Amino acid sequence: MRVLTVFFGIFIGLVGVSTILAAELKWWQTASFYQIYPRSFKDSDGDGVGDLKGITHQLPYLKEIGVTATWLSPIFTSPMADFGYDVANLTEIDPTFGTMEDFEALIAKAKAIGIKIILDFVPNHTSDECEWFIKSAAKDPEYKDFYVWHPGKIVNGVRQPPTNWISVFRGSMWTWHEGRQEYYLHQFLAKQPDLNYRNPKVMEAMKDVFRFWLRRGAAGFRVDAVPHTFEIQPDAQGNYPDEPRNPSVNDPEDYMYYDHVYTTNQPETIDMVYQLREVLEEMDAELGGEERIIMTEAYAPLEVLMEYYGNATHKGAQIPFNFELISNIQKDSNAYQYDEFINNWLSHMPEGEAANWVMGNHDKSRFSSRLGEDRIDIINMLLLTLPGCSITYNGDEIGMTDVWISWEDTIDPQACQSNPQEYERLTRDPVRTPFQWNDDKFAGFTDGTSTWLPVSDNYKMVNVKRERGITRSHLNVYKQVRNLRDEPAFQRGQTETKALNENVLAIKRYLGGQPTYLVLLNLNDNVEVVNLNAAFSGLTHQLEYVVVTDRSPKYTGAMTYADSVVMMPKDAIILKTVA
């Protein structure tokens, strides 16, 4: 058994948890976050692409499902080579999504109904159409060193890129610029040149971007691709080392052909996060109100990720994304493995910090497709009942699935730079398809005549309107569990997780003077009878069902005995102790 105590603000140990006051919790520590991919959420003008007015119109839905804050994938001016992650102007709204007035209206309505808006901040690179890059290529004195430039090397009389580094999107990380007569670095697309953070002016410019949006009402930022922001320091001659070969990959154009020891997770990336947190604290003092936050996207070793939280002298990101589950859980994973990856994060997390849980985003196949549609309620229940904050990707609450898209119709640049044999492994289009609101044409996403990506064929059965009317639909189960998160045991209580056997994972949430809750997840196809008294102490003889799914023959309010709880295949239930 692993006993894990949730820490909020101060270390309180295993005793005295019930003395924590709700006022000591910061808003984000037990928040329900919701990621919106703006192109696909709601189209207000009929052009087949989602926009800010569409998001504003659907804010009441977010309130309905208990969202505390929503983070928006990039909405800034962009040529859309990577659908917004190639930013040409960091302080403008792209016309695809609307205007600055539309953004201000979104902020105002969100504030009125109690939802915070988090923006996606892309620090690693800009678009090659950004004014900064154009000036840098022209060797403007102010911007000459804003990006990473190199003359290359001469081999047998031929100029070549300075290193063997491979881009995330395949091919060399270096592209020759005819005007400047040098190569520039791009860890992603050639149209996404990397900024040079070894130039302090770059860091100051990006801090100003933070200030700009915070003053316009943003509650914080999701910081994209943090591990890529620094490369190794060049030597005295300005040269970089080649990266070592990864023998398990045979395609020389593939990103994983080399081990990226010199282009990711450099020590300076942590300091950059600390500096950005200082800007947030500066703006908290200037603007007042509730604390503004940073959510960092970093795929890195666990010990590195824990540094993102901060240390004794520096505050870091409040929410370094926890990718333990999304990266490691497979369709055949058993309860012991779930328990291992959950506790891996909790046991490494610094004292005083809050956990977070992620199983879906715009870059990964939907968990319903990865793990099975019969595990949708299991995964949503898991995310919403573990300690800390939950992060839901839009559509996962209703059970949306990946949509197969042919090579001819693929538009994701990560896939388009590959080939018909490899693209399905690389494409992110299937997880970015339009949100399914109802059973009208195009699932109610648009009133137009087309959509930027196809709507799923299952939209008549999987949509918000239909699921609202079904008691045990994925949507209504999600809402019931989310409402349960407001209970003191979930807000401020302790947590025990345990694999009761290979198939059943159990989570106990408890707080002195409050009912104890047992979350039981049967991951596989066996009927299971579990003895909770043998697994956990302090339970009452009888337990009450408070949340059930359509897998269970029981109903809310029914009773069961703690020593013989019956679970059907792929069942997910929540029980509580009774006085």
Coordinates of C-alpha atoms in Angstrom, one line a residue:
M1 CA 0.0 0.0 0.0
R2 CA 1.2 3.5 -0.8
V3 CA -0.1 6.3 1.3
L4 CA 0.2 9.7 -0.3
T5 CA -0.6 12.9 1.3
V6 CA -1.6 15.9 -0.8
F7 CA 0.3 19.0 0.1
F8 CA -1.1 22.5 -0.5
G9 CA 0.9 25.5 0.6
I10 CA 2.6 24.0 3.6
F11 CA 3.7 20.5 4.7
I12 CA 1.0 19.2 7.0
G13 CA 2.0 15.5 7.4
L14 CA -0.5 12.7 7.8
V15 CA -2.1 14.3 10.8
G16 CA -4.2 17.3 11.0
V17 CA -5.4 17.3 7.4
S18 CA -8.9 18.2 8.5
T19 CA -7.7 21.5 9.9
I20 CA -6.9 22.8 6.4
L21 CA -9.2 25.6 5.5
A22 CA -10.6 26.0 2.0
A23 CA -9.2 29.5 1.9
E24 CA -5.7 28.1 1.9
L25 CA -6.2 26.4 -1.5
K26 CA -5.2 28.5 -4.5
W27 CA -7.7 28.4 -7.3
W28 CA -5.6 26.2 -9.6
Q29 CA -4.5 23.5 -7.1
T30 CA -7.7 21.5 -7.5
A31 CA -8.9 23.1 -10.7
S32 CA -10.6 21.4 -13.7
F33 CA -8.8 22.6 -16.8
Y34 CA -10.1 22.1 -20.3
Q35 CA -8.1 22.5 -23.5
I36 CA -9.8 24.0 -26.4
Y37 CA -8.4 23.6 -29.9
P38 CA -9.9 26.8 -31.3
R39 CA -10.0 25.8 -35.0
S40 CA -12.3 22.9 -34.0
F41 CA -14.4 24.0 -31.1
K42 CA -17.2 26.2 -32.6
D43 CA -17.5 28.2 -35.8
S44 CA -19.5 31.3 -35.6
D45 CA -19.2 32.7 -39.1
G46 CA -19.7 29.7 -41.4
D47 CA -16.2 29.5 -42.8
G48 CA -15.7 26.0 -41.4
V49 CA -13.0 27.0 -38.9
G50 CA -13.7 27.6 -35.2
D51 CA -13.2 31.1 -33.8
L52 CA -13.3 33.3 -30.6
K53 CA -17.0 34.2 -31.0
G54 CA -17.8 30.5 -31.2
I55 CA -15.8 29.9 -27.9
T56 CA -17.6 32.8 -26.3
H57 CA -21.0 31.5 -27.3
Q58 CA -20.2 28.1 -25.8
L59 CA -18.8 29.3 -22.5
P60 CA -22.0 28.2 -20.7
Y61 CA -21.3 24.7 -21.7
L62 CA -17.9 24.9 -20.0
K63 CA -19.7 26.1 -16.9
E64 CA -22.1 23.2 -17.2
I65 CA -19.3 20.6 -17.1
G66 CA -17.5 22.4 -14.2
V67 CA -14.5 23.9 -16.0
T68 CA -12.4 26.2 -13.8
A69 CA -10.2 27.4 -16.6
T70 CA -9.7 26.7 -20.3
W71 CA -6.5 27.0 -22.2
L72 CA -6.7 27.9 -25.9
S73 CA -4.2 26.6 -28.5
P74 CA -2.6 29.6 -30.3
I75 CA -4.9 32.3 -31.6
F76 CA -2.2 34.7 -32.7
T77 CA -1.4 36.1 -36.1
S78 CA 0.1 33.2 -38.1
P79 CA 0.4 32.0 -41.7
M80 CA -0.8 28.6 -40.3
A81 CA 2.0 26.5 -41.6
D82 CA 1.6 24.6 -38.2
F83 CA -1.9 25.9 -37.5
G84 CA -0.9 28.7 -35.2
Y85 CA 2.2 27.3 -33.6
D86 CA 4.1 29.4 -36.2
V87 CA 3.4 32.8 -34.7
A88 CA 4.1 35.9 -36.9
N89 CA 2.9 38.5 -34.4
L90 CA 2.8 37.6 -30.7
T91 CA 0.5 40.4 -29.7
E92 CA -2.2 40.2 -32.4
I93 CA -5.3 38.0 -32.9
D94 CA -5.2 36.1 -36.2
P95 CA -8.2 37.1 -38.4
T96 CA -9.1 33.4 -38.7
F97 CA -10.2 33.6 -35.0
G98 CA -11.5 37.1 -34.9
T99 CA -10.3 40.4 -33.5
M100 CA -8.9 41.9 -30.3
E101 CA -12.4 43.1 -29.6
D102 CA -13.6 39.5 -29.8
F103 CA -10.8 38.4 -27.4
E104 CA -11.8 41.1 -25.0
A105 CA -15.5 40.0 -25.2
L106 CA -14.4 36.4 -24.5
I107 CA -12.4 37.5 -21.4
A108 CA -15.4 39.6 -20.2
K109 CA -17.9 36.8 -20.5
A110 CA -15.6 34.2 -19.1
K111 CA -15.0 36.5 -16.1
A112 CA -18.7 37.1 -15.6
I113 CA -19.4 33.3 -15.4
G114 CA -16.3 32.4 -13.4
I115 CA -14.0 30.8 -16.0
K116 CA -10.4 31.7 -16.5
I117 CA -8.7 31.9 -19.9
I118 CA -5.2 30.5 -20.3
L119 CA -3.3 31.3 -23.5
D120 CA -0.9 29.1 -25.4
F121 CA 2.6 30.7 -25.4
V122 CA 5.1 29.5 -28.0
P123 CA 8.6 30.5 -26.8
N124 CA 10.9 28.3 -28.9
H125 CA 10.3 29.8 -32.3
T126 CA 8.3 32.2 -34.4
S127 CA 7.1 32.1 -38.0
D128 CA 9.6 33.0 -40.7
E129 CA 7.1 35.7 -41.6
C130 CA 7.6 37.4 -38.1
E131 CA 9.0 40.9 -38.4
W132 CA 11.8 39.8 -36.0
F133 CA 13.0 37.1 -38.3
I134 CA 12.8 39.3 -41.4
K135 CA 15.0 41.9 -39.6
S136 CA 17.3 39.3 -38.3
A137 CA 17.8 37.9 -41.8
A138 CA 18.6 41.4 -43.0
K139 CA 21.2 41.7 -40.1
D140 CA 19.3 44.6 -38.5
P141 CA 21.6 45.5 -35.6
E142 CA 18.8 45.1 -33.1
Y143 CA 17.6 41.8 -34.3
K144 CA 20.7 40.3 -35.9
D145 CA 21.1 37.7 -33.2
F146 CA 17.5 37.1 -32.3
Y147 CA 17.7 33.7 -34.0
V148 CA 20.3 30.9 -34.2
W149 CA 22.4 31.5 -37.4
H150 CA 25.5 29.6 -38.6
P151 CA 27.6 29.8 -41.8
G152 CA 27.8 26.0 -42.0
K153 CA 30.8 24.0 -42.8
I154 CA 32.7 23.3 -46.0
V155 CA 33.3 19.6 -46.8
N156 CA 35.1 18.8 -50.0
G157 CA 34.5 22.3 -51.3
V158 CA 30.7 22.1 -50.6
R159 CA 28.9 24.1 -48.0
Q160 CA 26.8 21.9 -45.6
P161 CA 24.7 22.3 -42.5
P162 CA 26.8 22.8 -39.4
T163 CA 25.5 19.6 -37.7
N164 CA 23.6 16.4 -38.2
W165 CA 20.7 17.6 -36.1
I166 CA 17.2 16.3 -37.3
S167 CA 14.0 18.3 -37.0
V168 CA 11.0 17.1 -35.1
F169 CA 9.2 17.3 -38.5
R170 CA 11.9 15.3 -40.3
G171 CA 14.9 16.4 -42.2
S172 CA 17.7 18.7 -41.2
M173 CA 17.2 21.3 -38.4
W174 CA 19.2 23.8 -40.6
T175 CA 17.8 25.7 -43.6
W176 CA 19.9 27.9 -45.8
H177 CA 18.8 31.5 -46.1
E178 CA 19.8 33.0 -49.4
G179 CA 19.5 36.6 -48.3
R180 CA 21.7 36.3 -45.2
Q181 CA 23.9 33.6 -46.7
E182 CA 23.7 31.5 -43.5
Y183 CA 21.8 28.6 -42.1
Y184 CA 19.2 29.1 -39.5
L185 CA 18.1 26.6 -36.9
H186 CA 14.5 25.3 -36.7
Q187 CA 13.7 22.4 -34.4
F188 CA 10.3 22.1 -36.1
L189 CA 9.3 23.3 -39.6
A190 CA 11.6 25.4 -41.7
K191 CA 9.0 28.1 -41.4
Q192 CA 9.5 28.0 -37.6
P193 CA 13.0 29.5 -37.0
D194 CA 14.2 29.0 -33.4
L195 CA 14.7 32.1 -31.3
N196 CA 18.2 32.6 -29.7
Y197 CA 17.7 32.7 -25.9
R198 CA 21.4 33.2 -25.4
N199 CA 20.6 36.8 -26.5
P200 CA 19.1 38.4 -23.4
K201 CA 17.1 40.8 -25.6
V202 CA 15.0 37.8 -26.8
M203 CA 14.1 36.9 -23.2
E204 CA 13.1 40.4 -22.5
A205 CA 10.9 40.6 -25.6
M206 CA 9.1 37.4 -24.6
K207 CA 8.6 38.7 -21.1
D208 CA 6.9 41.7 -22.7
V209 CA 4.6 39.3 -24.5
F210 CA 3.6 37.8 -21.2
R211 CA 2.9 41.3 -19.8
F212 CA 0.8 42.3 -22.8
W213 CA -1.6 39.4 -22.5
L214 CA -1.8 39.4 -18.7
R215 CA -2.8 43.1 -18.8
R216 CA -5.6 42.1 -21.2
G217 CA -7.0 39.5 -18.8
A218 CA -5.3 36.2 -19.4
A219 CA -5.0 34.1 -16.3
G220 CA -1.8 32.6 -17.3
F221 CA -0.1 30.6 -20.1
R222 CA 0.5 27.1 -21.3
V223 CA 4.1 27.2 -22.4
D224 CA 4.7 25.1 -25.5
A225 CA 7.7 22.8 -26.2
V226 CA 9.8 24.1 -23.4
P227 CA 12.6 21.5 -23.7
H228 CA 13.5 22.8 -27.2
T229 CA 14.2 26.4 -26.2
F230 CA 17.9 26.0 -25.8
E231 CA 20.6 24.2 -27.6
I232 CA 24.0 23.4 -26.3
Q233 CA 26.4 26.4 -26.0
P234 CA 28.6 26.5 -29.1
D235 CA 32.4 26.3 -28.7
A236 CA 34.8 29.1 -28.9
Q237 CA 34.7 28.9 -32.7
G238 CA 30.9 29.0 -32.8
N239 CA 30.5 25.3 -33.7
Y240 CA 28.2 22.7 -32.3
P241 CA 28.7 18.9 -31.8
D242 CA 26.8 16.3 -33.8
E243 CA 24.3 14.3 -31.9
P244 CA 24.8 10.6 -31.2
R245 CA 23.1 7.9 -33.3
N246 CA 20.0 6.1 -32.0
P247 CA 20.6 2.5 -33.4
S248 CA 16.9 1.5 -32.9
V249 CA 15.7 3.8 -35.7
N250 CA 16.8 3.2 -39.3
D251 CA 15.1 6.2 -41.2
P252 CA 17.8 9.0 -41.4
E253 CA 15.1 11.6 -41.9
D254 CA 13.2 10.6 -38.7
Y255 CA 13.6 12.8 -35.6
M256 CA 14.5 9.8 -33.5
Y257 CA 17.4 8.8 -35.7
Y258 CA 19.6 10.6 -33.3
D259 CA 19.5 11.1 -29.5
H260 CA 18.8 14.7 -28.8
V261 CA 21.2 15.3 -26.0
Y262 CA 22.4 18.7 -27.4
T263 CA 19.1 20.2 -28.6
T264 CA 16.6 19.4 -25.8
N265 CA 16.4 19.6 -22.0
Q266 CA 19.4 21.9 -21.6
P267 CA 19.9 23.3 -18.1
E268 CA 19.0 26.8 -19.2
T269 CA 15.5 25.8 -19.9
I270 CA 14.7 25.5 -16.2
D271 CA 16.0 29.0 -15.5
M272 CA 13.8 30.4 -18.4
V273 CA 10.7 29.0 -16.6
Y274 CA 11.8 30.5 -13.4
Q275 CA 12.2 33.9 -15.1
L276 CA 8.8 33.7 -16.6
R277 CA 7.3 32.9 -13.1
E278 CA 9.0 36.1 -11.9
V279 CA 7.1 38.0 -14.5
L280 CA 3.8 36.5 -13.3
E281 CA 4.5 37.5 -9.8
E282 CA 5.4 41.0 -11.0
M283 CA 2.1 41.2 -12.8
D284 CA 0.2 39.7 -9.8
A285 CA 1.5 42.7 -7.8
E286 CA 0.6 45.1 -10.6
L287 CA -2.9 43.8 -11.4
G288 CA -4.0 42.2 -8.2
G289 CA -6.6 39.4 -8.2
E290 CA -6.0 35.7 -8.1
E291 CA -2.6 34.2 -8.9
R292 CA -1.7 33.8 -12.5
I293 CA -0.2 30.5 -13.6
I294 CA 2.2 28.7 -15.9
M295 CA 1.5 25.3 -17.4
T296 CA 4.6 23.9 -19.0
E297 CA 4.7 21.3 -21.8
A298 CA 7.8 19.2 -21.4
Y299 CA 8.5 15.6 -22.3
A300 CA 11.6 15.0 -20.2
P301 CA 13.0 12.6 -17.5
L302 CA 10.9 12.7 -14.3
E303 CA 13.8 14.2 -12.2
V304 CA 14.1 17.1 -14.8
L305 CA 10.3 17.7 -14.8
M306 CA 10.3 18.1 -11.0
E307 CA 12.8 21.0 -11.4
Y308 CA 10.1 22.8 -13.3
Y309 CA 8.2 23.2 -10.0
G310 CA 11.0 25.3 -8.6
N311 CA 13.5 24.9 -5.8
A312 CA 14.4 26.6 -2.5
T313 CA 15.4 29.8 -4.2
H314 CA 13.1 30.0 -7.3
K315 CA 9.5 29.5 -8.0
G316 CA 8.7 27.6 -11.2
A317 CA 5.6 26.4 -13.0
Q318 CA 2.6 25.8 -10.9
I319 CA 1.6 23.0 -13.4
P320 CA 4.4 21.1 -15.2
F321 CA 2.3 18.8 -17.3
N322 CA 2.3 15.3 -16.0
F323 CA 2.6 12.9 -19.0
E324 CA 3.3 9.8 -17.0
L325 CA -0.1 8.3 -17.9
I326 CA -0.5 9.6 -21.5
S327 CA 3.0 8.4 -22.4
N328 CA 3.1 5.0 -20.6
I329 CA -0.4 3.6 -20.3
Q330 CA -1.3 1.2 -23.1
K331 CA -4.4 -0.8 -23.9
D332 CA -3.0 -3.9 -22.2
S333 CA -1.7 -2.1 -19.1
N334 CA -2.9 -3.6 -15.8
A335 CA -3.9 -2.1 -12.5
Y336 CA -0.4 -2.5 -11.1
Q337 CA 1.0 -0.4 -13.9
Y338 CA -1.6 2.3 -13.5
D339 CA -0.7 2.4 -9.8
E340 CA 3.0 2.6 -10.6
F341 CA 2.7 5.6 -12.9
I342 CA 0.4 7.5 -10.7
N343 CA 2.6 7.0 -7.7
N344 CA 5.7 7.7 -9.7
W345 CA 4.6 11.3 -10.1
L346 CA 3.2 11.7 -6.6
S347 CA 6.2 10.2 -4.9
H348 CA 8.7 12.5 -6.8
M349 CA 6.7 15.7 -6.5
P350 CA 8.2 18.3 -4.2
E351 CA 6.5 19.0 -0.9
G352 CA 4.0 21.9 -1.1
E353 CA 3.2 21.4 -4.8
A354 CA 0.0 20.1 -6.6
A355 CA -0.3 17.2 -8.9
N356 CA -1.9 17.3 -12.3
W357 CA -3.2 14.5 -14.6
V358 CA -3.3 14.4 -18.4
M359 CA -4.6 11.8 -20.8
G360 CA -5.4 13.7 -23.9
N361 CA -4.3 16.7 -26.0
H362 CA -4.1 18.0 -29.6
D363 CA -0.9 16.1 -30.3
K364 CA -1.8 12.6 -29.1
S365 CA -4.4 10.1 -30.3
R366 CA -7.6 10.3 -28.2
F367 CA -7.5 8.0 -25.2
S368 CA -10.8 6.5 -26.4
S369 CA -9.0 5.3 -29.5
R370 CA -5.7 4.4 -27.8
L371 CA -7.2 2.5 -24.8
G372 CA -10.7 1.6 -26.1
E373 CA -14.1 3.2 -26.1
D374 CA -15.2 0.9 -23.3
R375 CA -12.7 2.7 -21.0
I376 CA -13.9 6.3 -21.6
D377 CA -15.6 6.5 -18.2
I378 CA -12.8 4.7 -16.5
I379 CA -10.2 7.3 -17.7
N380 CA -12.4 10.4 -17.0
M381 CA -13.2 9.1 -13.5
L382 CA -9.5 8.5 -12.9
L383 CA -8.4 12.0 -14.0
L384 CA -11.2 13.7 -12.0
T385 CA -10.6 11.9 -8.7
L386 CA -6.9 11.8 -8.3
P387 CA -5.4 14.6 -6.1
G388 CA -4.6 18.0 -7.7
C389 CA -5.9 19.3 -10.9
S390 CA -7.4 17.5 -14.0
I391 CA -6.8 18.5 -17.6
T392 CA -9.4 17.4 -20.2
Y393 CA -9.0 17.8 -24.0
N394 CA -12.1 19.1 -25.6
G395 CA -14.4 16.2 -26.7
D396 CA -12.9 13.6 -24.3
E397 CA -15.8 14.2 -21.9
I398 CA -18.3 13.0 -24.5
G399 CA -16.1 10.2 -25.8
M400 CA -15.0 11.6 -29.1
T401 CA -12.7 9.3 -31.1
D402 CA -10.0 9.7 -33.6
V403 CA -11.1 10.2 -37.2
W404 CA -9.2 8.4 -40.0
I405 CA -8.0 10.8 -42.7
S406 CA -6.5 9.6 -45.9
W407 CA -3.0 10.6 -47.1
E408 CA -4.5 12.7 -49.8
D409 CA -6.6 14.7 -47.3
T410 CA -3.9 14.9 -44.6
I411 CA -3.0 18.5 -43.7
D412 CA -0.9 18.2 -40.5
P413 CA 2.7 19.3 -41.5
Q414 CA 4.2 16.6 -39.2
A415 CA 2.6 14.0 -41.4
C416 CA 2.8 15.8 -44.7
Q417 CA 6.6 15.8 -44.5
S418 CA 6.6 12.0 -44.4
N419 CA 5.1 9.6 -46.9
P420 CA 1.9 7.5 -47.5
Q421 CA 3.5 4.6 -45.6
E422 CA 4.5 6.6 -42.5
Y423 CA 2.0 9.4 -42.2
E424 CA -0.6 7.6 -40.0
R425 CA 2.0 7.2 -37.3
L426 CA 2.8 10.9 -37.4
T427 CA -0.5 12.7 -38.2
R428 CA -2.3 14.7 -35.5
D429 CA -5.3 15.5 -37.7
P430 CA -7.4 12.6 -36.3
V431 CA -7.5 14.1 -32.9
R432 CA -8.2 17.7 -34.0
T433 CA -11.5 17.2 -35.8
P434 CA -14.6 19.4 -35.1
F435 CA -16.3 19.2 -31.8
Q436 CA -19.6 17.3 -31.9
W437 CA -22.4 19.5 -30.5
N438 CA -25.5 17.8 -31.9
D439 CA -26.8 15.6 -34.6
D440 CA -27.4 18.4 -37.2
K441 CA -25.2 18.7 -40.3
F442 CA -21.5 18.9 -39.4
A443 CA -22.4 18.0 -35.8
G444 CA -23.5 21.6 -35.1
F445 CA -20.0 22.9 -35.4
T446 CA -20.7 25.2 -38.3
D447 CA -23.6 26.6 -40.4
G448 CA -21.3 26.7 -43.4
T449 CA -20.9 24.3 -46.3
S450 CA -17.6 22.6 -45.2
T451 CA -15.3 22.0 -42.3
W452 CA -11.5 22.4 -42.2
L453 CA -11.2 18.8 -41.1
P454 CA -13.9 16.2 -41.5
V455 CA -16.5 15.6 -38.8
S456 CA -16.5 12.0 -37.3
D457 CA -19.0 9.6 -38.8
N458 CA -20.2 8.8 -35.3
Y459 CA -21.5 12.4 -34.5
K460 CA -25.2 11.4 -34.5
M461 CA -24.6 9.1 -31.5
V462 CA -21.7 10.9 -29.9
N463 CA -22.7 14.6 -29.3
V464 CA -23.5 16.9 -26.4
K465 CA -27.2 17.2 -27.2
R466 CA -27.9 13.5 -27.2
E467 CA -25.7 12.7 -24.2
R468 CA -27.4 15.4 -22.1
G469 CA -30.5 13.3 -22.2
I470 CA -29.0 10.0 -21.3
T471 CA -28.6 9.5 -17.5
R472 CA -25.4 7.4 -17.7
S473 CA -23.9 8.9 -20.8
H474 CA -20.2 9.7 -20.8
L475 CA -21.1 13.4 -20.5
N476 CA -23.4 12.9 -17.5
V477 CA -20.9 10.6 -15.7
Y478 CA -18.2 13.2 -16.3
K479 CA -20.5 15.9 -14.8
Q480 CA -21.4 13.8 -11.8
V481 CA -17.7 13.1 -11.0
R482 CA -16.7 16.7 -11.6
N483 CA -19.4 17.8 -9.1
L484 CA -18.0 15.3 -6.6
R485 CA -14.6 17.1 -6.8
D486 CA -16.1 19.9 -4.8
E487 CA -16.5 17.7 -1.7
P488 CA -13.9 18.4 1.1
A489 CA -12.4 14.9 0.8
F490 CA -11.5 15.6 -2.8
Q491 CA -10.5 19.2 -2.3
R492 CA -8.3 18.8 0.8
G493 CA -8.1 15.2 1.7
Q494 CA -5.5 12.5 1.6
T495 CA -5.1 9.8 -1.1
E496 CA -4.3 6.1 -1.2
T497 CA -4.1 4.4 -4.5
K498 CA -3.8 0.6 -4.7
A499 CA -4.1 -2.1 -7.3
L500 CA -6.5 -4.6 -5.6
N501 CA -5.5 -7.2 -8.2
E502 CA -4.3 -7.2 -11.8
N503 CA -7.6 -5.7 -13.0
V504 CA -9.0 -3.4 -10.4
L505 CA -7.4 -0.1 -9.4
A506 CA -8.8 1.6 -6.3
I507 CA -8.4 5.2 -5.1
K508 CA -9.3 6.2 -1.5
R509 CA -10.0 9.9 -0.8
Y510 CA -10.5 10.8 2.8
L511 CA -10.6 13.7 5.3
G512 CA -11.3 13.6 9.0
G513 CA -14.9 14.3 9.8
Q514 CA -16.0 13.8 6.2
P515 CA -17.3 10.7 4.3
T516 CA -14.6 8.6 2.7
Y517 CA -14.8 7.9 -1.0
L518 CA -13.7 4.8 -2.9
V519 CA -13.1 5.0 -6.6
L520 CA -13.0 1.5 -8.2
L521 CA -11.9 1.0 -11.8
N522 CA -12.2 -2.5 -13.4
L523 CA -9.8 -2.1 -16.3
N524 CA -10.5 -5.4 -18.0
D525 CA -13.2 -7.9 -19.0
N526 CA -13.5 -10.0 -15.9
V527 CA -16.3 -9.9 -13.3
E528 CA -14.5 -9.0 -10.1
V529 CA -15.5 -9.2 -6.4
V530 CA -13.3 -7.1 -4.2
N531 CA -12.9 -6.9 -0.4
L532 CA -12.3 -3.3 0.4
N533 CA -11.9 -3.9 4.1
A534 CA -8.9 -6.1 3.4
A535 CA -7.4 -3.3 1.3
F536 CA -8.2 -0.1 3.3
S537 CA -8.7 0.7 6.9
G538 CA -11.4 2.9 8.4
L539 CA -14.4 1.9 6.2
T540 CA -17.9 1.5 7.3
H541 CA -19.5 -2.0 6.9
Q542 CA -21.9 -0.6 4.3
L543 CA -21.0 1.7 1.4
E544 CA -23.3 3.8 -0.8
Y545 CA -23.0 4.0 -4.6
V546 CA -22.6 7.7 -5.5
V547 CA -21.5 7.4 -9.2
V548 CA -22.2 4.5 -11.5
T549 CA -21.8 4.1 -15.3
D550 CA -23.9 2.1 -17.8
R551 CA -21.6 -0.9 -17.1
S552 CA -23.0 -1.3 -13.6
P553 CA -26.3 -3.0 -12.7
K554 CA -26.4 -0.8 -9.6
Y555 CA -27.9 2.7 -9.2
T556 CA -27.0 5.8 -7.4
G557 CA -28.1 5.5 -3.7
A558 CA -27.9 1.7 -3.6
M559 CA -25.9 0.1 -0.9
T560 CA -23.2 -2.6 -0.9
Y561 CA -21.0 -4.4 1.7
A562 CA -17.4 -3.3 1.9
D563 CA -16.1 -6.8 2.0
S564 CA -17.9 -8.0 -1.3
V565 CA -18.2 -5.3 -3.9
V566 CA -19.1 -6.8 -7.3
M567 CA -17.7 -5.1 -10.4
M568 CA -18.8 -5.9 -13.9
P569 CA -16.3 -5.8 -16.9
K570 CA -14.9 -2.3 -17.5
D571 CA -16.9 -1.1 -14.6
A572 CA -16.2 2.3 -12.9
I573 CA -17.9 3.2 -9.7
I574 CA -17.6 5.6 -6.8
L575 CA -18.7 4.6 -3.3
K576 CA -18.8 6.5 0.0
T577 CA -19.0 5.5 3.6
V578 CA -22.2 6.0 5.4
A579 CA -22.8 7.1 9.0

